[in-house]
Short mmCIF file of C-alpha atoms and ligand atoms in Angstrom, two decimals:
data_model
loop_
_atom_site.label_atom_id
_atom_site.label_comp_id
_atom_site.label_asym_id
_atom_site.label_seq_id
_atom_site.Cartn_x
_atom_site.Cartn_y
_atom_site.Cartn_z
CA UNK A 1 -65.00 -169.39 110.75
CA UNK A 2 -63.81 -169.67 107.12
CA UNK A 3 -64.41 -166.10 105.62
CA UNK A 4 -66.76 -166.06 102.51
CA UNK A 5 -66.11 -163.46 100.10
CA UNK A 6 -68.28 -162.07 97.30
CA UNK A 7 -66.28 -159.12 96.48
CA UNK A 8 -63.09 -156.90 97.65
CA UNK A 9 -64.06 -156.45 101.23
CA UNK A 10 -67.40 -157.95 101.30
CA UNK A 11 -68.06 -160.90 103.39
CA UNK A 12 -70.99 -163.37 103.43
CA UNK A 13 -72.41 -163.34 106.96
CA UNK A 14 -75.33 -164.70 106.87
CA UNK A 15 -76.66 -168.39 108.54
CA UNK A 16 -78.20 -171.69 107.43
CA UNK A 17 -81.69 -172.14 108.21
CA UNK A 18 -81.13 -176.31 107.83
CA UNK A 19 -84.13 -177.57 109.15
CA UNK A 20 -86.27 -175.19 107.90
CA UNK A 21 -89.56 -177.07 106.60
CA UNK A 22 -92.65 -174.33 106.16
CA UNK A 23 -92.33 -170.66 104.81
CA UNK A 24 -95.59 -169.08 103.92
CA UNK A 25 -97.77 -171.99 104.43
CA UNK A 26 -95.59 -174.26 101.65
CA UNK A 27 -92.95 -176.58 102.28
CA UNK A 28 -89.18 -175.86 102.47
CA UNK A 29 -88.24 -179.05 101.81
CA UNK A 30 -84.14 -177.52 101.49
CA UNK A 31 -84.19 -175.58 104.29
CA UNK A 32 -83.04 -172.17 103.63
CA UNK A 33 -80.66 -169.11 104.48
CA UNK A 34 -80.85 -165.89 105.65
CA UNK A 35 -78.18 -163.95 103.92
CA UNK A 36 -75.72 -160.87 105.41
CA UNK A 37 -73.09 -159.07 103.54
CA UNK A 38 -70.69 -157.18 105.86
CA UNK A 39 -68.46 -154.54 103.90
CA UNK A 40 -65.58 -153.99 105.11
CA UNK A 41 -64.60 -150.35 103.63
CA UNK A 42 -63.48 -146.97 104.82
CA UNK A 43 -66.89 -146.56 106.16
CA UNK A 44 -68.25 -150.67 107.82
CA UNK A 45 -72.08 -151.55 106.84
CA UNK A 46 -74.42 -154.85 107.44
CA UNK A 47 -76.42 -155.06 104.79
CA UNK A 48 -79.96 -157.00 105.78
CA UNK A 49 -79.53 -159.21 109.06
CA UNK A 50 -81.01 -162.75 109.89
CA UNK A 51 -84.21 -164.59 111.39
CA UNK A 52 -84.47 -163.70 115.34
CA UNK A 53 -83.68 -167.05 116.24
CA UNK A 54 -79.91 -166.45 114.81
CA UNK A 55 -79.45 -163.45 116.21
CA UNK A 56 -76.09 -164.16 118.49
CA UNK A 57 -75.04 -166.59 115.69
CA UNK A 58 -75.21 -163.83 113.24
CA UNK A 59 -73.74 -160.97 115.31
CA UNK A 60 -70.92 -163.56 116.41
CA UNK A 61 -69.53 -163.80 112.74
CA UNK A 62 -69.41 -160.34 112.03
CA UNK A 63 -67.20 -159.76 115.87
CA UNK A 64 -65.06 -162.33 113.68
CA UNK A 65 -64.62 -159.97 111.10
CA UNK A 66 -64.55 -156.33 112.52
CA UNK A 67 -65.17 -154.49 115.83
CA UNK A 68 -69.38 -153.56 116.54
CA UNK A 69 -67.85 -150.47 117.70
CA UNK A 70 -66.65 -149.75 114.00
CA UNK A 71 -70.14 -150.11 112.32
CA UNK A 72 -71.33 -147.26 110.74
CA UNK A 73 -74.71 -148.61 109.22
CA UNK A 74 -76.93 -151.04 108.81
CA UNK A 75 -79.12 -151.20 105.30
CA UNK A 76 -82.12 -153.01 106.89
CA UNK A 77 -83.60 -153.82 102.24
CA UNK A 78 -86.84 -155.75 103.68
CA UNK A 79 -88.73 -155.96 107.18
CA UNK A 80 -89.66 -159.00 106.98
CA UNK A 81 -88.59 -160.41 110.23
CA UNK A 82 -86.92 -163.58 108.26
CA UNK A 83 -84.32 -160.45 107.46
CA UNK A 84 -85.08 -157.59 109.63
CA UNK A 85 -85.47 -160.25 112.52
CA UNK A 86 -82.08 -158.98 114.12
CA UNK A 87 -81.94 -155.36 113.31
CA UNK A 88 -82.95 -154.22 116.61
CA UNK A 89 -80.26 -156.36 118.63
CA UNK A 90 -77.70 -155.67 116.00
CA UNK A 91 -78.43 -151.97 116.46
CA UNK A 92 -78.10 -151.90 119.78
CA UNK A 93 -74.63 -153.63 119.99
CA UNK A 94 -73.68 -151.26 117.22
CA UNK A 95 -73.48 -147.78 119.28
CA UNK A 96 -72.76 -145.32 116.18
CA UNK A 97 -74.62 -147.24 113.21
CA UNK A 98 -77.50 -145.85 111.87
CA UNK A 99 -80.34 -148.08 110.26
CA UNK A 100 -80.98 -147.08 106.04
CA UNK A 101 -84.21 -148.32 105.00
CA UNK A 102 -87.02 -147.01 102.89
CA UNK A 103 -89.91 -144.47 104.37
CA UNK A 104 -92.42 -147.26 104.07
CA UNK A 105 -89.75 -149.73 106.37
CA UNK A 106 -89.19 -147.05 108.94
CA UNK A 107 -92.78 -146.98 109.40
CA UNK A 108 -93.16 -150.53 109.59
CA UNK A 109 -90.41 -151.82 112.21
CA UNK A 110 -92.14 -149.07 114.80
CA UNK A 111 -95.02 -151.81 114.92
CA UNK A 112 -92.19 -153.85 115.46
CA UNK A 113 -89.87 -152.79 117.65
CA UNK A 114 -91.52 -149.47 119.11
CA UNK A 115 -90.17 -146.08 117.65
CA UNK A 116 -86.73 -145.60 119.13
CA UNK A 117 -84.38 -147.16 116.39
CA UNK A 118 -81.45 -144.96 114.90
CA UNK A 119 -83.36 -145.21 111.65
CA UNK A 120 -82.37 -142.42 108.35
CA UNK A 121 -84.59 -142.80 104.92
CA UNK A 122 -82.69 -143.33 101.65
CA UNK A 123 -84.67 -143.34 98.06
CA UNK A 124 -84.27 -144.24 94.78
CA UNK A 125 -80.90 -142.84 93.28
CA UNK A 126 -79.37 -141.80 96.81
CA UNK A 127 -75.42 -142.95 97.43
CA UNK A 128 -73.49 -143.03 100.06
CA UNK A 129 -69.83 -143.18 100.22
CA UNK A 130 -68.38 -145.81 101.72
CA UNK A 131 -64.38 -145.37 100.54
CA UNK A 132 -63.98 -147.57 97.96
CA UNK A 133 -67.56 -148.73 97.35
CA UNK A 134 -70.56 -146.87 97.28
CA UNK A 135 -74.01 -147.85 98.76
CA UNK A 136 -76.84 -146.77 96.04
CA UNK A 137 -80.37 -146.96 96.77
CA UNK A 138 -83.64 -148.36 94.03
CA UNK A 139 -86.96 -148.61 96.21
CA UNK A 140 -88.51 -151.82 94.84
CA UNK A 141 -91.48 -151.59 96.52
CA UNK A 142 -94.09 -154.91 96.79
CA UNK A 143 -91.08 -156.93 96.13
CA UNK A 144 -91.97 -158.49 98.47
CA UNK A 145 -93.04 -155.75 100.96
CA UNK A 146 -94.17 -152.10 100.38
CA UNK A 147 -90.76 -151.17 101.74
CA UNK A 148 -88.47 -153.42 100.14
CA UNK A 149 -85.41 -152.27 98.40
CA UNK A 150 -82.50 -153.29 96.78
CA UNK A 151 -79.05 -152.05 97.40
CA UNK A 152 -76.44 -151.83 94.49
CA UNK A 153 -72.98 -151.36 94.97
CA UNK A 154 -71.46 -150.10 91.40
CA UNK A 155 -68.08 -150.27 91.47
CA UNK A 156 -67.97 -153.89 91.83
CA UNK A 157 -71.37 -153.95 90.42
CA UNK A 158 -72.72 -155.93 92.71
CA UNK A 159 -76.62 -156.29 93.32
CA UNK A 160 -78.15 -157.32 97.29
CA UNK A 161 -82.18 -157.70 95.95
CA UNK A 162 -82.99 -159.43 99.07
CA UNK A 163 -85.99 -161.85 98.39
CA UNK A 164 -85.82 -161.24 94.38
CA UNK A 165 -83.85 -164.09 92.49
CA UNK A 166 -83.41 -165.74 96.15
CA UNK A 167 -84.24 -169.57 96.31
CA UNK A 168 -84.81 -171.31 99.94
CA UNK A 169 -81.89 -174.18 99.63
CA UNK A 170 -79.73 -174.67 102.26
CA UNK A 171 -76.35 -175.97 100.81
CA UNK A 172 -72.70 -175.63 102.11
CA UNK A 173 -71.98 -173.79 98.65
CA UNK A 174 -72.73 -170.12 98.73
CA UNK A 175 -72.26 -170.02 95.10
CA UNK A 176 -74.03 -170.97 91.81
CA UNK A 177 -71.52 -172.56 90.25
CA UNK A 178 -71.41 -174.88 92.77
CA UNK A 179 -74.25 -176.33 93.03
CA UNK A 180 -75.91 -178.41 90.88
CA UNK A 181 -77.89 -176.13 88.36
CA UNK A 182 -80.91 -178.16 88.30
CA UNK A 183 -81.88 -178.07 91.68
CA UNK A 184 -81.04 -174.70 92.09
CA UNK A 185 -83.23 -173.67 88.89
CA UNK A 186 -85.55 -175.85 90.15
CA UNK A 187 -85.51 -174.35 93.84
CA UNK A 188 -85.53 -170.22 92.02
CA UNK A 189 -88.58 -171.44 90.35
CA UNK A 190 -90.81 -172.89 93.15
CA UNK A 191 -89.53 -169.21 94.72
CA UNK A 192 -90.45 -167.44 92.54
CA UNK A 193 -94.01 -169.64 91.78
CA UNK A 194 -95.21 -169.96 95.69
CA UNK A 195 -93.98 -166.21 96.84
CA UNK A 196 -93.22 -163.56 94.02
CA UNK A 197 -95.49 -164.75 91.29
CA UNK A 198 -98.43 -162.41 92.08
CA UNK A 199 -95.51 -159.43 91.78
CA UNK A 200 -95.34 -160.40 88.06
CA UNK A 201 -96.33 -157.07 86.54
CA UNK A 202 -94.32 -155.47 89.25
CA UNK A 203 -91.42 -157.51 88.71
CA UNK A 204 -91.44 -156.82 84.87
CA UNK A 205 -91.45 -153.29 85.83
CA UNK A 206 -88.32 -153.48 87.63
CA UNK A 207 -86.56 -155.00 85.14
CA UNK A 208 -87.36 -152.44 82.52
CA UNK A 209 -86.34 -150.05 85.37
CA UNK A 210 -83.26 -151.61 86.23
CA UNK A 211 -82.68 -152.46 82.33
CA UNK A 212 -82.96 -148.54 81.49
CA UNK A 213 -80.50 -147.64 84.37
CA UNK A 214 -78.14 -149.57 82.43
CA UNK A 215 -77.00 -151.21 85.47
CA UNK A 216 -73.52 -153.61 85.27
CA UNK A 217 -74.24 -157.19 87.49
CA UNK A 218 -71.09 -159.72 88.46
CA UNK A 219 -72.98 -161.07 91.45
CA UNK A 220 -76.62 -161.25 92.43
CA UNK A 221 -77.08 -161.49 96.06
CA UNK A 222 -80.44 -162.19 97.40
CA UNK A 223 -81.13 -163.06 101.00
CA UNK A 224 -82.17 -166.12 100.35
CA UNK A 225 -80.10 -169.51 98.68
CA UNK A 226 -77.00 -169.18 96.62
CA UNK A 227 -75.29 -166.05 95.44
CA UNK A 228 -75.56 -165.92 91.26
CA UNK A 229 -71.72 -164.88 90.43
CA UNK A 230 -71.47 -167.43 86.96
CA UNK A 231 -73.61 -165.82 84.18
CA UNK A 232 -76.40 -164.16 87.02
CA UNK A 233 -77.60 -162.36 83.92
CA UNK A 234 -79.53 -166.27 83.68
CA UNK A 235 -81.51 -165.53 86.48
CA UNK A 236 -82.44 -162.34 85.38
CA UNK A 237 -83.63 -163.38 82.22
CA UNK A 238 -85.41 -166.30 84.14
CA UNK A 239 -87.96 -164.14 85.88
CA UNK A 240 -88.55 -162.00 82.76
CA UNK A 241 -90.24 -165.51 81.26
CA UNK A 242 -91.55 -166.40 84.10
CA UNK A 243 -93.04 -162.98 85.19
CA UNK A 244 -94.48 -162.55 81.41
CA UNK A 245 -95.91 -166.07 82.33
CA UNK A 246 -93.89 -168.93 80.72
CA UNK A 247 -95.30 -171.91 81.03
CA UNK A 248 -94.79 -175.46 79.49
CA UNK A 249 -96.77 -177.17 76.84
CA UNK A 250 -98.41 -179.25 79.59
CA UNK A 251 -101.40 -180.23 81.79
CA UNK A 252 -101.60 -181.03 85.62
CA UNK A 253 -104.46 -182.62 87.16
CA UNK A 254 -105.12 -181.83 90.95
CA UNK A 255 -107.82 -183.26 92.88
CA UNK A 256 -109.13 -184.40 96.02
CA UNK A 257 -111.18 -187.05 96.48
CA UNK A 258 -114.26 -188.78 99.05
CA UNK A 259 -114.49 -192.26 97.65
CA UNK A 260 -112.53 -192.77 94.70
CA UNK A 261 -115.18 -191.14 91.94
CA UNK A 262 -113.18 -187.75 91.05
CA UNK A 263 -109.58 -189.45 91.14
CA UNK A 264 -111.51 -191.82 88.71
CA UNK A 265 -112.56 -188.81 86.40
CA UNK A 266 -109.46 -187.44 87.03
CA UNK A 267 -107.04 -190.60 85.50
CA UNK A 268 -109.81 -190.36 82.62
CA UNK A 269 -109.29 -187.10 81.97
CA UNK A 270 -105.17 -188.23 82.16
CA UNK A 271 -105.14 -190.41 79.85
CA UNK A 272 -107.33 -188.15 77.17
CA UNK A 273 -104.66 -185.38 77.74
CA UNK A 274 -101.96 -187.77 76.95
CA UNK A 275 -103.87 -189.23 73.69
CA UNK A 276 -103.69 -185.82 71.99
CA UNK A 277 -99.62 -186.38 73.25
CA UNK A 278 -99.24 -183.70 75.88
CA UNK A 279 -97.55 -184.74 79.05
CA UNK A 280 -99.38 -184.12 81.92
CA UNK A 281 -99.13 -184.86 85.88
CA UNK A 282 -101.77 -186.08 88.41
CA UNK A 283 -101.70 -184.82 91.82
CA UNK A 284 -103.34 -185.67 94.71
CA UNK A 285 -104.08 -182.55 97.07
CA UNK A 286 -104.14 -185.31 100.14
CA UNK A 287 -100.74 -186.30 99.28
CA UNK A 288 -98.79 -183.23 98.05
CA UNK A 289 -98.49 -179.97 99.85
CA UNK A 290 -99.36 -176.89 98.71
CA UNK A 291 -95.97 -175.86 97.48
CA UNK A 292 -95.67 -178.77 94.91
CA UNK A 293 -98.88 -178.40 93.81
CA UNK A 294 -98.47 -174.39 93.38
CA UNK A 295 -95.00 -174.98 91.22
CA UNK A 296 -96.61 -177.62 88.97
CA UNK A 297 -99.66 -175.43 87.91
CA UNK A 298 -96.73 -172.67 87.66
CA UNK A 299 -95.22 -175.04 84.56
CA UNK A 300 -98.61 -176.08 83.02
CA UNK A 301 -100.32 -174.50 80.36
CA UNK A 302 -103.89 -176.40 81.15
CA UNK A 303 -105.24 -176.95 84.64
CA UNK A 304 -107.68 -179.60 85.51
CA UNK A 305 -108.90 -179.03 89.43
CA UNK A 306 -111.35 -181.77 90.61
CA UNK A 307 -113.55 -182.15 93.79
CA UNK A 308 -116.32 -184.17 95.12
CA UNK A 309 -119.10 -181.73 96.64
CA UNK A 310 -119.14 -182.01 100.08
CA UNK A 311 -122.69 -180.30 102.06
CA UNK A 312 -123.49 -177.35 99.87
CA UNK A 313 -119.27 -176.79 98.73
CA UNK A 314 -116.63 -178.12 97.44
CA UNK A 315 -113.97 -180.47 99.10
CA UNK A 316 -112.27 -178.57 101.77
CA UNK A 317 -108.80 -179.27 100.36
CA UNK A 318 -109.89 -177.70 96.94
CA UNK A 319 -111.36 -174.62 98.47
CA UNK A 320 -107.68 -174.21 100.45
CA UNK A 321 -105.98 -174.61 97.01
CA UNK A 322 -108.29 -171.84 95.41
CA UNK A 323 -107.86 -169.82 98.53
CA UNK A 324 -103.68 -170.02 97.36
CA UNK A 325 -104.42 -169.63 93.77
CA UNK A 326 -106.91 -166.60 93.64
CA UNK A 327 -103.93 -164.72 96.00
CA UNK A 328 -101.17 -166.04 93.40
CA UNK A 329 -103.23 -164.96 90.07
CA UNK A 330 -101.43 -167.85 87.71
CA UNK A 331 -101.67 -165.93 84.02
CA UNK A 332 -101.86 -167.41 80.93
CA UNK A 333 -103.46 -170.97 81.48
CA UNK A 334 -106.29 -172.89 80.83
CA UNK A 335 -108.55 -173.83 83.91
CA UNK A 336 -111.26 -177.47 84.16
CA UNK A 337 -113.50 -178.32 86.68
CA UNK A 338 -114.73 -182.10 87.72
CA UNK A 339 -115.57 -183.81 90.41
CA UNK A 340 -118.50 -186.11 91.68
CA UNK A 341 -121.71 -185.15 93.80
CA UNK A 342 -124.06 -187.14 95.88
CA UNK A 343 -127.23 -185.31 95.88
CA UNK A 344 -126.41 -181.88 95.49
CA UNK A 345 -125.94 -181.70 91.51
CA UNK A 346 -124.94 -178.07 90.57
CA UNK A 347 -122.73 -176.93 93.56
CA UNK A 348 -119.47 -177.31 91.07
CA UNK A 349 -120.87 -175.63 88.62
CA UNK A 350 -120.98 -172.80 91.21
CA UNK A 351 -117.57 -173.09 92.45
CA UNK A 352 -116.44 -172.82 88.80
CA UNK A 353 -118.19 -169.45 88.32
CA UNK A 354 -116.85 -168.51 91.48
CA UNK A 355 -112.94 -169.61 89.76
CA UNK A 356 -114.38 -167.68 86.52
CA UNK A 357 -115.02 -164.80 88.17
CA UNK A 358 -111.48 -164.73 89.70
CA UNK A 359 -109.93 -164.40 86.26
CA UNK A 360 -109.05 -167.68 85.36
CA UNK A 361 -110.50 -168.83 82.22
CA UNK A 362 -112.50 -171.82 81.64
CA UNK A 363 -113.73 -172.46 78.46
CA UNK A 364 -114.93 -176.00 79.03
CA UNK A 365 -118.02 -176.85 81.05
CA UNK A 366 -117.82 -178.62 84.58
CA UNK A 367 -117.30 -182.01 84.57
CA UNK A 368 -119.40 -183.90 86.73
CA UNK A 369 -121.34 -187.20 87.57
CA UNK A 370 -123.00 -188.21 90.48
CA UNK A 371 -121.77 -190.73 92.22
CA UNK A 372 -119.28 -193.50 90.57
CA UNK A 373 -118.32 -192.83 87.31
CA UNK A 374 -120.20 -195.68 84.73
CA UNK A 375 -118.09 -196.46 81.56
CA UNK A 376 -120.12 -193.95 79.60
CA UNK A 377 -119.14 -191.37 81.97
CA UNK A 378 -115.57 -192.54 82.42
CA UNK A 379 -115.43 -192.73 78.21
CA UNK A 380 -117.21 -188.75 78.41
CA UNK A 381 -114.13 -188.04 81.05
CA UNK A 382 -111.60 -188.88 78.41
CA UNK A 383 -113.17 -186.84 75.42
CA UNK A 384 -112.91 -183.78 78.39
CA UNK A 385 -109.04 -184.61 78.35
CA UNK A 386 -108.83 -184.64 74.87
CA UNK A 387 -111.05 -181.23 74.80
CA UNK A 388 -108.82 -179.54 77.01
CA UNK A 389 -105.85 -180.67 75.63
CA UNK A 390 -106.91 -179.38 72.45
CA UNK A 391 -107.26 -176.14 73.88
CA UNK A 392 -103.89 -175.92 74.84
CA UNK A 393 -102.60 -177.73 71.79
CA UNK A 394 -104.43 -175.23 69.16
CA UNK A 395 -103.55 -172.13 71.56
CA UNK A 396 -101.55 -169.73 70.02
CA UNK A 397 -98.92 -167.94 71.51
FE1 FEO B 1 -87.49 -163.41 102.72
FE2 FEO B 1 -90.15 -161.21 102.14
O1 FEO B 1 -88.90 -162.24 103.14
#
């Protein structure tokens, strides 16, 4: 194995989750890695392990590197089993390492792997001496867990967030400056959209918290993607707009429809957006999954949703995507409803109180005709557009 280094002594061991196509119910359409550090020091650690299904990959590289015999600890940063996966089997092959974790993780991983683990609680501000490096604690938690942490090594100021600033890309390169910067901005943003965004306040906290420790970063290493060692202070600065709720001057249009009526209303309302010159998108819910979808209304400023009623409810598709977005909380746009109905007039109106009263504003009333759209209707569509791009276009920020 070619050894990967992202500091003196500090070797990548993590694996490459290639095929990798669903996390949380959204597409990984990169795959995705599970990342490792193994620090090689006075005093040997594994920081974070790998998904179970690695597990004799993962332990195989670091018998490459150094002796199990030699470990002295394992920081276990997040229970999530996509990182905490092998902690069990790695202790076990590890006679005299002891597991560092926060109170809320040791509690945790005895629902997962009963209550005999060689576990010892570190907090906020606690170091250990490694030799040469020292292992310092800052409890982050909800980022993503109640018992995540990250671990900060200061003399060669390198940070291990686990999940924050990770991206799910699977790529040969371990670095950011070698990949191409789109993508990977690209792939940190859908991340951060379709997994942290609800953290927002949280995540602004941190980075006051981490801003006021005056903290020193070369290289960001999160568990998942490429490490950050060009200019990580980029990322950093990324989720502070995003997390304060940066979005584009633009729309996106998402609908699902029965029999053509609400993608009808929906192009209408399309092209009035893009009359008052704002760009927006049209998406289909039948033919873009829920991670696409999430990561566009992420960028837009205005949000158009649109549904044919279905029985007494909206389209099932729609009700999945509200399901998403009232557990995401999107701040800072503009919501629309439209759709068509048969013969139950009314039941979008309801479903937009029921949006309203999940904090999303919507300032313009429901859209909706009953049956096809006539050219009156389609010409009404339109002015709604225009309306809504209005909104967005007179919005101050
Ligand atoms: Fe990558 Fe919260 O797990």
């Amino acid at each position: 194995m070619e050894k990967i280094t992202i500091g003196k002594g500090i070797y990548w061991v993590g694996v490459t989750d290639w095929n990798l196509r669903e996390f949380h119910g959204y597409r990984t359409g990169r795959g995705s890695t599970y990342n490792s550090y193994l620090i090689l020091d006075e005093k040997k650690c594994v920081v974070d392990t790998v998904k179970t299904p690695f597990t004799s990959e993962f332990i195989a590289k670091i018998k490459e590197l150094t002796s199990l015999e030699d470990i002295d600890y394992i920081i276990s940063n997040h229970l999530e089993l996509d990182h905490a996966g092998a902690v069990a089997e790695l202790a076990k092959v590890c006679p005299r390492a002891k597991i560092l974790a926060t109170g809320q993780w040791i509690e945790g991983a005895k629902k997962y792997f009963g209550p005999n683990l060689p576990v010892q609680q570190v907090r906020t501000g606690d170091k250990i001496p490694l030799g040469k490096n020292t292992l310092t604690f800052i409890e982050a938690p909800m980022l993503h867990w109640p018992d995540s942490m990250f671990t900060y090594l200061p003399e060669q100021e390198i940070l291990m967030p686990n999940d924050a600033f990770g991206q799910h890309y699977a790529t040969s390169q371990i670095f950011n400056d070698q990949v191409p910067e789109e993508i990977l901005m690209e792939e940190a943003l859908r991340y951060f959209a379709t997994i942290l965004q609800p953290l927002s306040p949280l995540i602004l906290k941190m980075l006051d918290k981490i801003a006021g420790l005056k903290l020193k970063f070369k290289v960001i290493a999160p568990s998942h993607g490429v490490i950050w060692r060009n200019a990580p202070e980029k990322i950093i600065a990324a989720y502070q707009r995003w997390s304060e709720g940066e979005a584009n001057r633009e729309a996106v249009v998402v609908y699902d429809t029965m029999w053509g009526s609400t993608e009808i209303i929906g192009r209408k309302i399309a092209e009035g957006i893009m009359k008052e010159n704002l760009p927006v998108s049209v998406l289909s819910l039948k033919e873009n999954e829920p991670g696409d979808i999430i990561t566009a209304i992420f960028k837009a400023k205005a949000v158009a949703l649109g549904a044919p009623a279905l029985n007494n409810l909206p389209f099932p598709e729609m009700v999945k995507l509200f399901t998403f977005l009232k557990g995401l909380k999107p701040k800072n746009k503009i919501w629309a409803l439209f759709g068509s109905y048969g013969w139950n007039k009314g039941i979008l109106p309801q479903f937009g109180e029921e949006i309203k009263a999940a904090g999303f504003p919507m300032p313009l009333p429901v859209f909706e005709t009953r049956f096809r759209p006539g050219p009156e209707e389609e010409k009404a569509a339109q002015e709604f557009g225009q309306a809504l791009a209005k909104l967005i276009n007179n919005k101050q920020e």
